[in-house]
CSV table of C-alpha atoms in Angstrom, one decimal:
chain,number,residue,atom,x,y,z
A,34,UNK,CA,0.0,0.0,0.0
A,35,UNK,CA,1.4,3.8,-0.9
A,36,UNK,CA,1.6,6.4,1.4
A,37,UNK,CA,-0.9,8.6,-0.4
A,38,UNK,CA,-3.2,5.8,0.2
A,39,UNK,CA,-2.1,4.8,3.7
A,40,UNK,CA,-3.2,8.5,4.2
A,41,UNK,CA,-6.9,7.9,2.7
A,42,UNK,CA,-6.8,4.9,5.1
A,43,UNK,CA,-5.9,7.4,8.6
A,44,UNK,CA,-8.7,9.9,7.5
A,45,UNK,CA,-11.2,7.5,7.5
A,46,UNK,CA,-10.3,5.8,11.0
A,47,UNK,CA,-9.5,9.3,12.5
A,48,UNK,CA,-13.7,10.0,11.4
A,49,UNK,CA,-15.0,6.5,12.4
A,50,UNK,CA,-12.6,6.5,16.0
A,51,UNK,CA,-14.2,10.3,16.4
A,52,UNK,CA,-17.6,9.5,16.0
A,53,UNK,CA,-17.4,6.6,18.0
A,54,UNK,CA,-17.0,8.4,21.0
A,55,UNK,CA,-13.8,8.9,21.4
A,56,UNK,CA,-12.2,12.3,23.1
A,57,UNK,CA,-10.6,14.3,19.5
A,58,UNK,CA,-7.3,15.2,20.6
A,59,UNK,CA,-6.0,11.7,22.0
A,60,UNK,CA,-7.6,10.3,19.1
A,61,UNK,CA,-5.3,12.4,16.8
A,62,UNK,CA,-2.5,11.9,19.1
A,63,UNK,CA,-2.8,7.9,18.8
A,64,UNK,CA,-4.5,7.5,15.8
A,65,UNK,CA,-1.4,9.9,14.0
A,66,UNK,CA,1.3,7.7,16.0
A,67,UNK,CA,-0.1,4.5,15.1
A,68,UNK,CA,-0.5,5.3,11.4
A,69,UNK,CA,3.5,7.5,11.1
A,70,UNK,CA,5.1,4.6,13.0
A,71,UNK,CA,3.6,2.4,9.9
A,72,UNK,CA,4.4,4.3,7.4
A,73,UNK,CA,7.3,6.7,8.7
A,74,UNK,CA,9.2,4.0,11.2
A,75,UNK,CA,11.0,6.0,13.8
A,76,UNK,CA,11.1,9.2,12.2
A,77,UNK,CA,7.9,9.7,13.8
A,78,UNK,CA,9.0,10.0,16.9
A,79,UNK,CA,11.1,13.3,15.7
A,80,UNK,CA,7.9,14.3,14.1
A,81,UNK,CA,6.1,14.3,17.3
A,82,UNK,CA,8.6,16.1,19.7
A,83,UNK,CA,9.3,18.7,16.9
A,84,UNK,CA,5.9,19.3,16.3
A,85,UNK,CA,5.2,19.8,20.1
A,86,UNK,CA,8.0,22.2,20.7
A,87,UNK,CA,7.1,24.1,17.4
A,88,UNK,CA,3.6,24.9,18.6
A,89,UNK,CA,4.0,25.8,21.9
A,90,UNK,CA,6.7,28.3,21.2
A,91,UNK,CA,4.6,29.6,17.7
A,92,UNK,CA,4.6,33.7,19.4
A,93,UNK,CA,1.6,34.8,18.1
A,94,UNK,CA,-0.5,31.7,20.3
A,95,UNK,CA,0.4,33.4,23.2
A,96,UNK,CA,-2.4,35.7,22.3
A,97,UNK,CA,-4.9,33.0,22.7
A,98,UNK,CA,-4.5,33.0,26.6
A,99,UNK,CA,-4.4,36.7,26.6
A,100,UNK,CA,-7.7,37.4,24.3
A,101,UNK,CA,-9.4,34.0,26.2
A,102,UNK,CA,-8.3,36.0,30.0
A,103,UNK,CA,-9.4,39.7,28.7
A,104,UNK,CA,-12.7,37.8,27.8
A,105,UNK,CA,-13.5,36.0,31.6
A,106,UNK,CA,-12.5,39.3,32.7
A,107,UNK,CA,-14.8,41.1,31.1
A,108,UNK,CA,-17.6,38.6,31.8
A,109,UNK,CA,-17.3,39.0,35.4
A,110,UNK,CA,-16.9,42.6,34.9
A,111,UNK,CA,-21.2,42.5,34.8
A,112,UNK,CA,-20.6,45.9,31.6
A,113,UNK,CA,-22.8,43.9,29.5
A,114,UNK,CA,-25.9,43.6,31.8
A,115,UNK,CA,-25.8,47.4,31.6
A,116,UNK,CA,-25.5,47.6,28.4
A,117,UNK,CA,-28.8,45.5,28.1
A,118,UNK,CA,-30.7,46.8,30.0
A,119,UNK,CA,-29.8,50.4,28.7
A,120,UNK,CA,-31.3,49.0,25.2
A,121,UNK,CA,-34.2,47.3,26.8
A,122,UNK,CA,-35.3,50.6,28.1
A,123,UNK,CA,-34.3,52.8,25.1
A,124,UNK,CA,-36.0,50.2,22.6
A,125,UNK,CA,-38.8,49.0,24.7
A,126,UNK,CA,-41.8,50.7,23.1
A,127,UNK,CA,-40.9,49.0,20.2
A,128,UNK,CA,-41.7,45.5,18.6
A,129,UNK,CA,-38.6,42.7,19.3
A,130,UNK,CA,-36.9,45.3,21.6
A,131,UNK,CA,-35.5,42.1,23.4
A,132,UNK,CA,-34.1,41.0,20.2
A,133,UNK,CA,-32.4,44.2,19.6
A,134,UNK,CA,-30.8,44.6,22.7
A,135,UNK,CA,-29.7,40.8,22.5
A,136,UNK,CA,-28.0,40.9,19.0
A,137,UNK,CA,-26.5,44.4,19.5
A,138,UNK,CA,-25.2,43.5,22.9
A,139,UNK,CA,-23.6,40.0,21.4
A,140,UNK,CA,-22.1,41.7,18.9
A,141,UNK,CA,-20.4,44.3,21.1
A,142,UNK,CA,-19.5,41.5,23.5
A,143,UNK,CA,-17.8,39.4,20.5
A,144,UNK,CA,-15.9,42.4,19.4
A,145,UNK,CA,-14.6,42.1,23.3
A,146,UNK,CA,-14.0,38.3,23.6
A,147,UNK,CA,-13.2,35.2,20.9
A,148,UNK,CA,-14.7,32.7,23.4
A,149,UNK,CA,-18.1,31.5,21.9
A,150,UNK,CA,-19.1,29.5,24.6
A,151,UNK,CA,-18.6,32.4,26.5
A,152,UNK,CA,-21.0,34.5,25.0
A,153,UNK,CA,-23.4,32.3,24.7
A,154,UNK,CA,-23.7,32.0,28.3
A,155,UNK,CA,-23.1,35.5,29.2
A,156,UNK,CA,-26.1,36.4,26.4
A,157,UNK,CA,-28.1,33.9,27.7
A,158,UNK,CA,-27.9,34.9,31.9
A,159,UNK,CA,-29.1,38.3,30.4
A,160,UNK,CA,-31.7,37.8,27.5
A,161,UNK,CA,-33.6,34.6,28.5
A,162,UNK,CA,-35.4,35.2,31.4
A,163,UNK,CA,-36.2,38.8,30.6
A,164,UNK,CA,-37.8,37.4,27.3
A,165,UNK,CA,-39.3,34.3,29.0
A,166,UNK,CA,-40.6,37.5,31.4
A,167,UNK,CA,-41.8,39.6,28.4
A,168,UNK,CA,-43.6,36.6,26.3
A,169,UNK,CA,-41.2,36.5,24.1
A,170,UNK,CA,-41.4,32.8,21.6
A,171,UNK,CA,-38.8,30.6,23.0
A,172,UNK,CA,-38.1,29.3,19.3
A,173,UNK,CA,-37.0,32.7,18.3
A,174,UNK,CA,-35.2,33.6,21.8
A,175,UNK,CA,-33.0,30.4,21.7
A,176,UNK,CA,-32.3,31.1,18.2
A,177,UNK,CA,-31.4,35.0,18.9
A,178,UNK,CA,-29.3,33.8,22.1
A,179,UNK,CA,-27.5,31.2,20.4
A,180,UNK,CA,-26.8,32.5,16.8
A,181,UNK,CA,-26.0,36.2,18.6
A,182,UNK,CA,-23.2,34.2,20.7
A,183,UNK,CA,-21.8,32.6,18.0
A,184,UNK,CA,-20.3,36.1,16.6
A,185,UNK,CA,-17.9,35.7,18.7
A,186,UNK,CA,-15.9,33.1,17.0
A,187,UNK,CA,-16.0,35.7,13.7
A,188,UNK,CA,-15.3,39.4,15.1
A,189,UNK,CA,-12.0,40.2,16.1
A,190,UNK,CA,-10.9,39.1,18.3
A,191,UNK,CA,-11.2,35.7,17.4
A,192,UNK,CA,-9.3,32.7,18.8
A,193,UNK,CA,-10.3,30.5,15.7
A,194,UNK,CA,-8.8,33.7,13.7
A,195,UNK,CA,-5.2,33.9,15.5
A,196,UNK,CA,-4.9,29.9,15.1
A,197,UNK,CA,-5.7,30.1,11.3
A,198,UNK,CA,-3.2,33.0,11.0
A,199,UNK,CA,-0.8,30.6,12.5
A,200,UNK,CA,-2.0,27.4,10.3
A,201,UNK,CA,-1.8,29.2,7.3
A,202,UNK,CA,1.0,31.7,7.6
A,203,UNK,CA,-1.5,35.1,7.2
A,204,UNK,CA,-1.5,37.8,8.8
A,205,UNK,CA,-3.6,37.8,11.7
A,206,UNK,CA,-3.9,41.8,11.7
A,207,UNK,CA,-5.5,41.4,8.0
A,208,UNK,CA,-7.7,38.1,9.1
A,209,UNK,CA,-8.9,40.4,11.6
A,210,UNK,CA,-9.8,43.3,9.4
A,211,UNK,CA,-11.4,40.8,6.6
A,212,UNK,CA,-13.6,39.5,9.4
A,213,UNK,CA,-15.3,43.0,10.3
A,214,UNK,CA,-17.8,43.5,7.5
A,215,UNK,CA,-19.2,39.5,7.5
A,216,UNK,CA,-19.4,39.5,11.3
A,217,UNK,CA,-21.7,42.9,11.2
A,218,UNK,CA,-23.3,41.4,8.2
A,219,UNK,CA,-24.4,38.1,9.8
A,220,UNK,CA,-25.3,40.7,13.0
A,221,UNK,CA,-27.4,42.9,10.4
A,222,UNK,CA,-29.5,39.8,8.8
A,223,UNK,CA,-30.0,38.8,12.7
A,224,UNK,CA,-31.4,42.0,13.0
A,225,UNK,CA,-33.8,42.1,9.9
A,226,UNK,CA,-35.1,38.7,10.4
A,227,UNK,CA,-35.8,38.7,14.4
A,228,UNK,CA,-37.6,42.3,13.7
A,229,UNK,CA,-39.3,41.4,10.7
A,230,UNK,CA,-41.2,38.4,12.2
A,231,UNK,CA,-41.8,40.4,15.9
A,232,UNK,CA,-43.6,42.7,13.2
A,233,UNK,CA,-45.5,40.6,11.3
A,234,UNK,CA,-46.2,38.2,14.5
A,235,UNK,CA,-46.2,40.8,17.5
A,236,UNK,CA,-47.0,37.8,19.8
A,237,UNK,CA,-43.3,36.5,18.9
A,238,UNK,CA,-41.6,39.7,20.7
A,239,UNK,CA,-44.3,42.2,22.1
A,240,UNK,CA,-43.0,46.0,23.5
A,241,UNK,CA,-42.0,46.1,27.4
A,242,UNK,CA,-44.9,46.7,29.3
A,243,UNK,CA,-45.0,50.8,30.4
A,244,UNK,CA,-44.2,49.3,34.1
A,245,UNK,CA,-41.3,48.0,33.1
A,246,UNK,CA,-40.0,51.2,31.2
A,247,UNK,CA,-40.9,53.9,33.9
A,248,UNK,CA,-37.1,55.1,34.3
A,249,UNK,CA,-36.3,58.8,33.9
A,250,UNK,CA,-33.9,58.9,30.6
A,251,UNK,CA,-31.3,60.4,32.8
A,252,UNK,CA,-31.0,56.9,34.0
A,253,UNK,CA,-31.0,55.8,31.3
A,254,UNK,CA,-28.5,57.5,29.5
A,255,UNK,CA,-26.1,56.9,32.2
A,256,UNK,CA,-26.8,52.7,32.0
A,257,UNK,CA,-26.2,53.4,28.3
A,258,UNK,CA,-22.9,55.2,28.6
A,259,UNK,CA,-20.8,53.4,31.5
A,260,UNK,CA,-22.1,50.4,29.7
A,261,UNK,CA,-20.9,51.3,26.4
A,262,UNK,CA,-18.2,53.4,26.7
A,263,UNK,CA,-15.4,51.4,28.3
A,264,UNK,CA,-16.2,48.1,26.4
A,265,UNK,CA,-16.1,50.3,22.9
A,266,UNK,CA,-12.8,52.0,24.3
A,267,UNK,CA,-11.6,48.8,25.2
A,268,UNK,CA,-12.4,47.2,21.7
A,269,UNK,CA,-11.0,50.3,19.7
A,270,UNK,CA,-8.2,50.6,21.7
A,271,UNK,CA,-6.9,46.5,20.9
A,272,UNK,CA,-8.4,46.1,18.0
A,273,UNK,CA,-7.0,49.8,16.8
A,274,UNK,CA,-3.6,49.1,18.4
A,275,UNK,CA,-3.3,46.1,16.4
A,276,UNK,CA,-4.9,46.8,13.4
A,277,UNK,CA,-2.8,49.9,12.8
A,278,UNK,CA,0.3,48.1,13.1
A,279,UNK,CA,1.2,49.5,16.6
A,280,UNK,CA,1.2,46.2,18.0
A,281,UNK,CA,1.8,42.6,17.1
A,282,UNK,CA,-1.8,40.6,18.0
A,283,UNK,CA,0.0,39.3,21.1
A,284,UNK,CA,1.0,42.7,22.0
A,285,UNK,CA,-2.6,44.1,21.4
A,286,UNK,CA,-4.0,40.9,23.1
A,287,UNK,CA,-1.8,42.0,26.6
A,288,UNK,CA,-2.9,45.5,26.0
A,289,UNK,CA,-6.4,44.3,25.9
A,290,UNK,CA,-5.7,42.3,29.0
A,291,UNK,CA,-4.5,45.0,31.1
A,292,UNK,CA,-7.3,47.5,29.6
A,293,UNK,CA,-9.8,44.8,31.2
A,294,UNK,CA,-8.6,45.1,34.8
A,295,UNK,CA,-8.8,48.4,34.6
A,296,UNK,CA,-12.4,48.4,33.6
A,297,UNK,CA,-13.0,45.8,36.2
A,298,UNK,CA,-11.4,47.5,39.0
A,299,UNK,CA,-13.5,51.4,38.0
A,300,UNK,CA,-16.3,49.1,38.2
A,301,UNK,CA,-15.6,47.3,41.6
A,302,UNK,CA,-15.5,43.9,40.5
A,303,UNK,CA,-11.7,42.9,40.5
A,304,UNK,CA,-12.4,41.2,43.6
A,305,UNK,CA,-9.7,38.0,44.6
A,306,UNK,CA,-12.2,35.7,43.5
A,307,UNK,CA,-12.8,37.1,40.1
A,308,UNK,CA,-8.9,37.4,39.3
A,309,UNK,CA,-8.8,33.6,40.5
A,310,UNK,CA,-11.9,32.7,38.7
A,311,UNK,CA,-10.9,34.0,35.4
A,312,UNK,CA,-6.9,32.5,35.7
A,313,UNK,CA,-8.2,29.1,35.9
A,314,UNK,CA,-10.9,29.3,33.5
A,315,UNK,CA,-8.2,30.9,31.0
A,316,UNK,CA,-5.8,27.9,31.8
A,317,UNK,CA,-8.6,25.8,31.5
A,318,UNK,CA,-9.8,26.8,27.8
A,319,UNK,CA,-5.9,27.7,26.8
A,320,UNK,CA,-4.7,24.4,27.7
A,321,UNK,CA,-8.0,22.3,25.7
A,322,UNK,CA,-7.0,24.5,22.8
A,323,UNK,CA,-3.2,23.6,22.7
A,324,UNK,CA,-4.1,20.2,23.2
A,325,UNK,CA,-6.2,20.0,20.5
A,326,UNK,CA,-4.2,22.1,18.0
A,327,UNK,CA,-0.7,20.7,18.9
A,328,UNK,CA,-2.6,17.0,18.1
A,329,UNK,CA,-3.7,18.6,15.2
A,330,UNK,CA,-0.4,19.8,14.1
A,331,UNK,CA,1.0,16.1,14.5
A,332,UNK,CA,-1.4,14.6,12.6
A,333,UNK,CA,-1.7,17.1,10.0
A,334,UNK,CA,2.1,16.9,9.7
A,335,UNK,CA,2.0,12.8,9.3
A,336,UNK,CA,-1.1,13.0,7.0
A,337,UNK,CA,0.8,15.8,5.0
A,338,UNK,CA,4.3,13.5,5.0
A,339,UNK,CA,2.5,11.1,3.3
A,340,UNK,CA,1.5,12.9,0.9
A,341,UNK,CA,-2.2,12.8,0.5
A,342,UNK,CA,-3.3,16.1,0.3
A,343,UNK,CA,-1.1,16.6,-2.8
A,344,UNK,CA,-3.1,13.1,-4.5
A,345,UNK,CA,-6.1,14.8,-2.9
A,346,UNK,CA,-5.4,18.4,-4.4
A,347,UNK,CA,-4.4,16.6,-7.8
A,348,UNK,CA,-7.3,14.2,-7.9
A,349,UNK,CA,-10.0,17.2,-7.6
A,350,UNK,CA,-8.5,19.7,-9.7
A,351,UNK,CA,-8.3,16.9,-12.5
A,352,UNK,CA,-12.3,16.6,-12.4
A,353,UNK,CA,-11.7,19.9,-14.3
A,354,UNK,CA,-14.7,21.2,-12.2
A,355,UNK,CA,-15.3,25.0,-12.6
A,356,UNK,CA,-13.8,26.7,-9.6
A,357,UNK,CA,-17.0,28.2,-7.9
A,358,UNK,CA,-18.4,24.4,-7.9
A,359,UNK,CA,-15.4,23.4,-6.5
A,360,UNK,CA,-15.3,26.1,-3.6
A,361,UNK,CA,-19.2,25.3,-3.4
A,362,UNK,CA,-17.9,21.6,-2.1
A,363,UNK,CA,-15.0,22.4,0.0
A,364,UNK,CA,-17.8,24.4,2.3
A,365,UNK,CA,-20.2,21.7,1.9
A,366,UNK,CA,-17.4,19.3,3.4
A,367,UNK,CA,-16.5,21.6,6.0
A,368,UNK,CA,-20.4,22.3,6.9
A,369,UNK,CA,-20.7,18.7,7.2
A,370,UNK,CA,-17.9,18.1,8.9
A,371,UNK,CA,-18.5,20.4,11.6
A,372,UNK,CA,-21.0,18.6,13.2
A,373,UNK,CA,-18.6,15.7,14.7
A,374,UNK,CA,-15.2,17.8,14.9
A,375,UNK,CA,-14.0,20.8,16.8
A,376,UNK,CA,-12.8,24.0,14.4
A,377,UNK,CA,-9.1,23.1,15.5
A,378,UNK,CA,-8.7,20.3,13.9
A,379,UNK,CA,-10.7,21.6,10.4
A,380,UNK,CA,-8.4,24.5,10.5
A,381,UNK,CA,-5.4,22.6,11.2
A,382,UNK,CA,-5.8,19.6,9.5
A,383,UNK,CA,-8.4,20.0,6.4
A,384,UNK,CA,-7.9,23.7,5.6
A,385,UNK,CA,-4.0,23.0,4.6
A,386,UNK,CA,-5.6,20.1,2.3
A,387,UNK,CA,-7.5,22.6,0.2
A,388,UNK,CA,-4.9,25.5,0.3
A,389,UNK,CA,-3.0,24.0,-2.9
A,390,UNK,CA,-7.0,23.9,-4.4
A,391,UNK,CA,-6.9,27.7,-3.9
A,392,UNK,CA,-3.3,28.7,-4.8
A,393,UNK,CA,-3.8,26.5,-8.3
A,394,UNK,CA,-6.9,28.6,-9.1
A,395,UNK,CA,-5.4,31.6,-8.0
A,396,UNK,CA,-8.2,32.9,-6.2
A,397,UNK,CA,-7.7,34.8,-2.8
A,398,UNK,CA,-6.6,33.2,0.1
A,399,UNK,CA,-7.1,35.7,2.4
A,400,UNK,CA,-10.9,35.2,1.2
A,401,UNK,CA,-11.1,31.6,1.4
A,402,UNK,CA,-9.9,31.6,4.9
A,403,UNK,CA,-13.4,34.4,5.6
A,404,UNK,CA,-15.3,32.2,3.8
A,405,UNK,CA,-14.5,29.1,5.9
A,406,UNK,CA,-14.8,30.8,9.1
A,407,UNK,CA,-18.0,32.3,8.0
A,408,UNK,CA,-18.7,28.8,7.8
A,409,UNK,CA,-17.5,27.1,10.7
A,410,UNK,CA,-19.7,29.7,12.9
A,411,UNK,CA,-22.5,27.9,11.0
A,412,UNK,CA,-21.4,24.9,12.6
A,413,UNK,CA,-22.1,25.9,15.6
A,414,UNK,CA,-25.5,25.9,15.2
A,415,UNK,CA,-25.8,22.5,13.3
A,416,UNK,CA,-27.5,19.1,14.9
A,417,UNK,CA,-26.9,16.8,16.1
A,418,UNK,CA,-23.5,18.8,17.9
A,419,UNK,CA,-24.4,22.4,18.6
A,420,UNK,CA,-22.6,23.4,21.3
A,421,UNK,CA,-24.4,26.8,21.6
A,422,UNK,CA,-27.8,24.8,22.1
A,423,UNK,CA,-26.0,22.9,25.2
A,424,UNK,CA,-24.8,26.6,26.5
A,425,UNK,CA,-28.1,27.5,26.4
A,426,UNK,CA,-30.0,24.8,27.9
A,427,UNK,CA,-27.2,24.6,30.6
A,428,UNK,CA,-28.5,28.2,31.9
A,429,UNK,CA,-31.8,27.5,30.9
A,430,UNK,CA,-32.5,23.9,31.7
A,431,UNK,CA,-36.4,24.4,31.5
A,432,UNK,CA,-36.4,25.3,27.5
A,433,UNK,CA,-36.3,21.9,25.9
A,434,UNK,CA,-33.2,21.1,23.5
A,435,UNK,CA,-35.9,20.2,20.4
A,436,UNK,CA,-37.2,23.7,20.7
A,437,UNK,CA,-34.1,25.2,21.0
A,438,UNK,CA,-32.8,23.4,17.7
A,439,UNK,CA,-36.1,24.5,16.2
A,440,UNK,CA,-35.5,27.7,17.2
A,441,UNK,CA,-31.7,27.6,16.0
A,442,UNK,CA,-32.6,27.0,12.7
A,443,UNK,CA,-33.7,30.2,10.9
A,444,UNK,CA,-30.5,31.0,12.1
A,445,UNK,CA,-28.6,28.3,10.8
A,446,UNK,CA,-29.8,29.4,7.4
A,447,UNK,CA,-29.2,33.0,7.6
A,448,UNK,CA,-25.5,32.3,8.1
A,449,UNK,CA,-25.4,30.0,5.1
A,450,UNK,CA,-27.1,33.1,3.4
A,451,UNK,CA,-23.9,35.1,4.9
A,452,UNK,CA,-21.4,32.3,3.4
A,453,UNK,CA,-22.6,32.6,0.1
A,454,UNK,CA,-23.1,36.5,0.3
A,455,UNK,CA,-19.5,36.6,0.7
A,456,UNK,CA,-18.8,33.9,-1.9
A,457,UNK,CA,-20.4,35.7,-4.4
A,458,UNK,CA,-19.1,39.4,-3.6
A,459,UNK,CA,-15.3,38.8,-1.9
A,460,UNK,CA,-15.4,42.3,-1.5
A,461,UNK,CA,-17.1,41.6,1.5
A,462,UNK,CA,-13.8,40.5,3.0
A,463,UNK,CA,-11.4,41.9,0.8
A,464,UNK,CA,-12.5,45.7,0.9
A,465,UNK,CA,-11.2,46.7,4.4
A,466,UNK,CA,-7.8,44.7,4.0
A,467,UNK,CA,-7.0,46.7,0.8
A,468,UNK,CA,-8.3,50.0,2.2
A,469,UNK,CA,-6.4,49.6,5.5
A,470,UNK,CA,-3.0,47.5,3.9
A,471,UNK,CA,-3.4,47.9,0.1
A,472,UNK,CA,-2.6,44.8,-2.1
């Protein structure tokens, strides 16, 4: 048996091990070992240790912990609860106020932290039982909670965003920037679909009683500012600081971290607790995603050794498909398989397969990497995995998961309707980049 084959042969037990049950990154771990000792003899033991050592001291990772830290910070930091509420009251004469206020707030909070699971719980704490409170439909609630969370694995700064930087040796300043205008699109269609139906259907999200919106404006308007203004002086200050060039994305990611404590601490809450909190919850989430991506690595590096994405690459460019059908199917494949894997190991280990795809058509890379983040957010969204659905019922244990997948799916549909917005007009992502960097 070849190596290229031998190759085909590790894909399919790396899937079958997966979806048997097994946890993903020992499964890579083994399943790579097993396979490169096979094929590679001992040189995979060299393979392994370099591939270890060359991920954990990759710089710009060292922003994951930083951005993943700012984030729990910022959670306990309690700024988005003001922030809600100062739209619940400003919007609450209107139709879907709740629904406002929820995406709005999300999309803030994603602009503040790459953690989805994160914001889906932070979201949740804030939007579900005022809506459950209001009458709001718990289809469209869970879908507004869920799919408004899930921004935050697209808007800077994303996590998924500085690890495909990495993967595929872009910039993760331009990623960033290429990322802005289909995360507020995906926010926008949020917006018309959620206020649409509460118009059509005023039962689905009715106006805030007139009890419940007796506050003088000058209340108001101060919930409105202190809750706005140092998140969005926060988020211009990183984002700026990094976008501009000032600062490498780990640099910006530390500036970041040290502008969230000294939110937290004008706001009261840098208690002990908090600090100790949001250390081990970073170390927690840091150390699941250097597992998972220094696995990853070692696999992708034995599957790439033998040689199989180059049959692959070969074998579907010689169908002599035209190249929009054969874009079409690389986001089908990674739609589908999103449901079983995590984004780590699609980034690391299936994005590199279809990078020679890309180069040979000479299309954009920096476009194809959007486009398959725009899709990976869908994932999050897809049955039978979902993980924003178990966020949600985990805070809200009384909504039941089929109505929350009910709910979901609208959304899941609207950010299919994103990927393909910005397959068929790249300057969706491309616009910014060459504003900001030029060519």
């Amino acid at each position: 048996m070849s190596l290229e084959v031998l190759g085909l042969v590790l894909l399919a037990t790396l899937f079958a091990v997966i979806c048997a049950g097994f946890p993903i990154s020992f499964t890579l771990m083994v399943v790579g070992f097993a396979f490169g000792y096979v094929g590679l003899g001992e040189q995979v033991f060299h393979l392994l240790t370099f591939q270890i050592f060359s991920t954990m001291m990759e710089p710009v990772l060292a922003a994951v912990a930083l951005f993943t830290f700012m984030g729990y910070l910022l959670e306990r930091a309690g700024l988005m609860d003001r922030l809600f509420r100062a739209f619940q009251l400003l919007c609450g004469s209107m139709r879907g106020s709740l629904y406002l206020a929820t995406i709005v707030t999300a999309t803030l909070f994603a602009a503040a932290t790459g953690i989805t699971g994160a914001s889906v719980t932070v979201i949740g704490l804030m939007a579900a039982p005022a809506m459950q409170k209001s009458g709001y439909s718990q289809r469209l609630a869970a879908g507004t909670i869920t799919a408004g969370g899930t921004l935050g694995i697209l808007i800077p700064p994303s996590i998924m965003l500085v690890v495909m930087g990495a993967v595929l040796e872009l910039s993760v300043a331009r990623l960033f920037v290429a990322a802005i205008v289909p995360g507020l699109l995906l926010s926008a269609l949020y917006l018309v679909y959620t206020l649409t139906w509460s118009y059509l259907r005023p039962a689905v999200g009715p106006p805030l009683p007139a009890a419940e919106r007796s506050v003088s404006r000058a209340d108001v308007l101060r919930e409105f500012v202190v809750g706005l203004v140092p998140p969005g002086a926060l988020i211009l200050a990183t984002l700026g600081a990094i976008l501009s060039g000032f600062a490498t994305p780990t640099e910006g990611a530390a500036l970041g971290c040290l502008g969230a404590v000294l939110v937290a601490l004008a706001h009261r809450r840098l208690t002990p607790w908090i600090v100790k909190d949001a250390v081990f919850r970073t170390a927690e989430t840091t150390s699941m995603v250097m597992i998972l991506l220094t696995a990853s690595n070692f696999f992708g590096a034995v599957f790439s050794r033998f040689g199989t994405p180059r049959l692959i690459a070969e074998s579907v460019l010689g169908l002599d498909l035209p190249p929009a059908v054969l874009i079409l199917g690389i986001l089908v494949v990674t739609f589908v398989l999103g449901w079983p894997l995590e984004w780590v190991p699609i980034v690391v280990i299936i994005m590199p397969m279809f990078v020679p795809i890309i180069t040979k058509l000479e299309l954009p890379l920096l476009w194809f990497a959007i486009l398959m983040a725009v899709t990976l957010q869908t994932c999050w969204l897809s049955p039978p995995v979902a993980l924003s659905a178990y966020y949600l019922k985990g805070i809200m244990p009384q909504w039941e998961l089929k109505e929350i997948y009910l709910g979901m799916a609208p959304f899941m549909l609207l950010q299919i309707l994103g990927a393909l917005l910005v397959f068929l007009f790249p300057e969706l992502a491309l616009m910014l980049p060459r504003l900001l960097y030029g060519r």
